XYZ file of C-alpha atoms in Angstrom:
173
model
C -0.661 -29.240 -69.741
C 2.141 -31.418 -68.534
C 3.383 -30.642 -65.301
C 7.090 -31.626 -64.206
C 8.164 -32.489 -60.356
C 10.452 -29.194 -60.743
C 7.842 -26.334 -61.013
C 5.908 -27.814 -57.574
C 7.091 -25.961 -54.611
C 8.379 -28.818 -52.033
C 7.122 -28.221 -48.485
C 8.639 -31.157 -46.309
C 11.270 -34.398 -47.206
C 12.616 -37.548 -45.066
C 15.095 -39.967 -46.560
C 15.672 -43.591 -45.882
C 17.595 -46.186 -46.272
C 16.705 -49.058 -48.541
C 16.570 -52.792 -47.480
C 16.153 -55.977 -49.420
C 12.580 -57.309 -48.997
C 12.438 -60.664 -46.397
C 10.216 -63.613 -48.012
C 7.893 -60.947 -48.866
C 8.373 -58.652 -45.858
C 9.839 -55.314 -45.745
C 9.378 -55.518 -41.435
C 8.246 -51.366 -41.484
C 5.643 -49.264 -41.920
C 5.909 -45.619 -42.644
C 3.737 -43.081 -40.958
C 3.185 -39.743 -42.387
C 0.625 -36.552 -40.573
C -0.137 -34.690 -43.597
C -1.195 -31.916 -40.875
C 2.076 -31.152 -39.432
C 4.120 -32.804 -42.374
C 5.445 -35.408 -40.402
C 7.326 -38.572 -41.130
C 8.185 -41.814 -39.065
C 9.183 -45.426 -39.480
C 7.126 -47.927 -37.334
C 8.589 -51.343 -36.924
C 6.924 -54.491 -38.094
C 7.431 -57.076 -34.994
C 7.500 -60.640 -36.135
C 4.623 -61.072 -33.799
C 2.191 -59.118 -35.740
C 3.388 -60.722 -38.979
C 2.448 -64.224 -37.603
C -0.958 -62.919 -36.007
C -1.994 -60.201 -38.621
C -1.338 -61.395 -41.710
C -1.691 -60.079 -45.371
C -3.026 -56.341 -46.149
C -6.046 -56.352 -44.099
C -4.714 -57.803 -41.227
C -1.981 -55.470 -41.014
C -4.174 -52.161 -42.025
C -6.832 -53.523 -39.180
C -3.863 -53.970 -36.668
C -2.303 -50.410 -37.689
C -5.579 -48.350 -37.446
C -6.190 -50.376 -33.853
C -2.793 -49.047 -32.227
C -3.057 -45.473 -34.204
C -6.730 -44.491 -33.123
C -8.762 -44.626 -29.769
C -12.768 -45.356 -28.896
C -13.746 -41.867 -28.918
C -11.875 -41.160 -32.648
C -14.290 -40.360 -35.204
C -14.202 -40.467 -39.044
C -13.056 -37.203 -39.333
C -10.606 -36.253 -36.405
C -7.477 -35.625 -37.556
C -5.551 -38.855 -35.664
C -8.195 -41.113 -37.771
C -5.795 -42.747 -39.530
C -6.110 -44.226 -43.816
C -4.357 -47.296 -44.224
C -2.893 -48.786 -47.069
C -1.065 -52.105 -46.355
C 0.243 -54.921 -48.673
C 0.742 -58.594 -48.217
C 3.886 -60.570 -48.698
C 2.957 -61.735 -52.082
C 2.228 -57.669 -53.165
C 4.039 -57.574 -56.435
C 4.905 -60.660 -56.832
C 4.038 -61.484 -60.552
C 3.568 -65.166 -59.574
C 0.618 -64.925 -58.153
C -2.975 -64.017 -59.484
C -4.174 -60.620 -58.105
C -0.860 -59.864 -56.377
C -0.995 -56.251 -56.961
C -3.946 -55.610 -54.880
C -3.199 -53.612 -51.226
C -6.256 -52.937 -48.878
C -6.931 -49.222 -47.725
C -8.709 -49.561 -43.953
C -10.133 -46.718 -42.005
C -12.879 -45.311 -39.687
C -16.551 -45.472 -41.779
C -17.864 -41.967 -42.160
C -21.016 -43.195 -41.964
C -21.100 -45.816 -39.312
C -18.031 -44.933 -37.097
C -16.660 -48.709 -37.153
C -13.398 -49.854 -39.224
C -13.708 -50.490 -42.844
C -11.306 -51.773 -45.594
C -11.622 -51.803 -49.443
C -9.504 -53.688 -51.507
C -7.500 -52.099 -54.654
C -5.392 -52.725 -57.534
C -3.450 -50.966 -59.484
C 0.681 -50.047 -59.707
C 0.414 -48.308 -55.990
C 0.991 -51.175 -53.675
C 3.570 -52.820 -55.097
C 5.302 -49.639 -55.970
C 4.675 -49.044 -52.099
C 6.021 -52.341 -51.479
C 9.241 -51.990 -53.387
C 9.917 -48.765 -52.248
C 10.796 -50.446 -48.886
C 7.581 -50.564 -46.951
C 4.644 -52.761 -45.935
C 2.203 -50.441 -45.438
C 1.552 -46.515 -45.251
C -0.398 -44.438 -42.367
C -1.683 -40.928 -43.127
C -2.848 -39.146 -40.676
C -3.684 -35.069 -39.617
C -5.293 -32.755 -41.997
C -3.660 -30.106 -44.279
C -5.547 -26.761 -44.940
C -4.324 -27.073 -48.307
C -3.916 -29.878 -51.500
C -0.579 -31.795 -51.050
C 1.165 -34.099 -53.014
C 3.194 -37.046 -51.661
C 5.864 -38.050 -53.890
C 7.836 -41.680 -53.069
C 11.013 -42.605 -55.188
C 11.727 -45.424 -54.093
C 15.038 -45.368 -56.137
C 16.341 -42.607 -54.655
C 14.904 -43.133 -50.712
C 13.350 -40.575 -50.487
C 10.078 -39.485 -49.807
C 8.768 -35.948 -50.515
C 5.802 -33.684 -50.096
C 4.439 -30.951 -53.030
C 2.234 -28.186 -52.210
C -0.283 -28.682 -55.531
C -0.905 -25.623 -57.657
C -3.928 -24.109 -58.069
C -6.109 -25.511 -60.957
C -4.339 -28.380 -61.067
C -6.576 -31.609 -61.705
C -8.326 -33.170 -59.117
C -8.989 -36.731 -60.698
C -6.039 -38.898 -59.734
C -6.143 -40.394 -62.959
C -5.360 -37.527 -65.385
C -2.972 -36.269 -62.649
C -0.488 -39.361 -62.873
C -0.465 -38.657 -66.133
C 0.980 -34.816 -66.053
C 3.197 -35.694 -62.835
């Protein structure tokens, strides 16, 4: 089955402008609540890109200032990270597509981070930000679209039966 952009039914889309990256920096971070399809740009001071630096310091600093004490795992402010350092895409480097995804552990309540590789985070990265914060919860299977060409950022309510590993997905969108 291949599946084209067209046949999904859009639900919610926020443009932006482009900007040239900044010795690796893109200086925002773009926040989306998947719950009440919500999008906003956050600012990336030049203090937190001398203190916090690279993809984990930035997705640590993020989920700090987005969550409280008492949020757990599975509230809906909880926040997933994913955040990219200055060298993310940079084909000069060894391992330079990697981006770090930080959040609350289910299982002990305390911050976690995994790094990952792959085309996301630089993709991310070129598309003109540094790192991305989902929040809320959606009673229903949503699909978050970035074109980075185009500015634009877009969100697809998935069909039924549609695939659930991300894998074969990519592959049909």
């Amino acid at each position: 089955m291949s599946l084209a952009m067209k046949e999904l039914k859009k639900i919610a889309e926020w443009s932006y402008e482009k900007k040239p990256l900044s010795r690796g920096y893109n200086m925002r971070s773009l926040a989306i609540d998947i719950g009440a399809l919500g999008f906003a740009e956050k600012p990336v001071s030049a203090e937190m890109k001398k203190k916090f630096v690279g993809g984990k310091g930035f997705g640590l600093r993020l989920l700090w200032d987005g969550t409280k004490p008492s949020t757990k795992w599975d509230d809906p402010e909880n926040e997933i990270v994913i955040a990219m350092g200055p060298v993310c895409g940079n084909t000069n480097y060894p391992g330079s597509g990697k981006s770090l995804v930080v959040s609350l552990s289910p299982m002990t309540g305390v911050p976690i981070d995994s790094n990952v590789g792959g085309y996301f985070g630089p993709f991310l990265k070129f598309s003109g930000f540094d790192a991305l914060e989902l929040t809320g919860k959606s009673d229903r299977d949503l699909i978050v679209f970035f074109n980075g060409d185009a500015g634009t950022v877009e969100i697809f309510e998935s069909p039924e039966g549609l695939e659930s590993d991300t894998h074969i997905l990519a592959d049909k969108l």
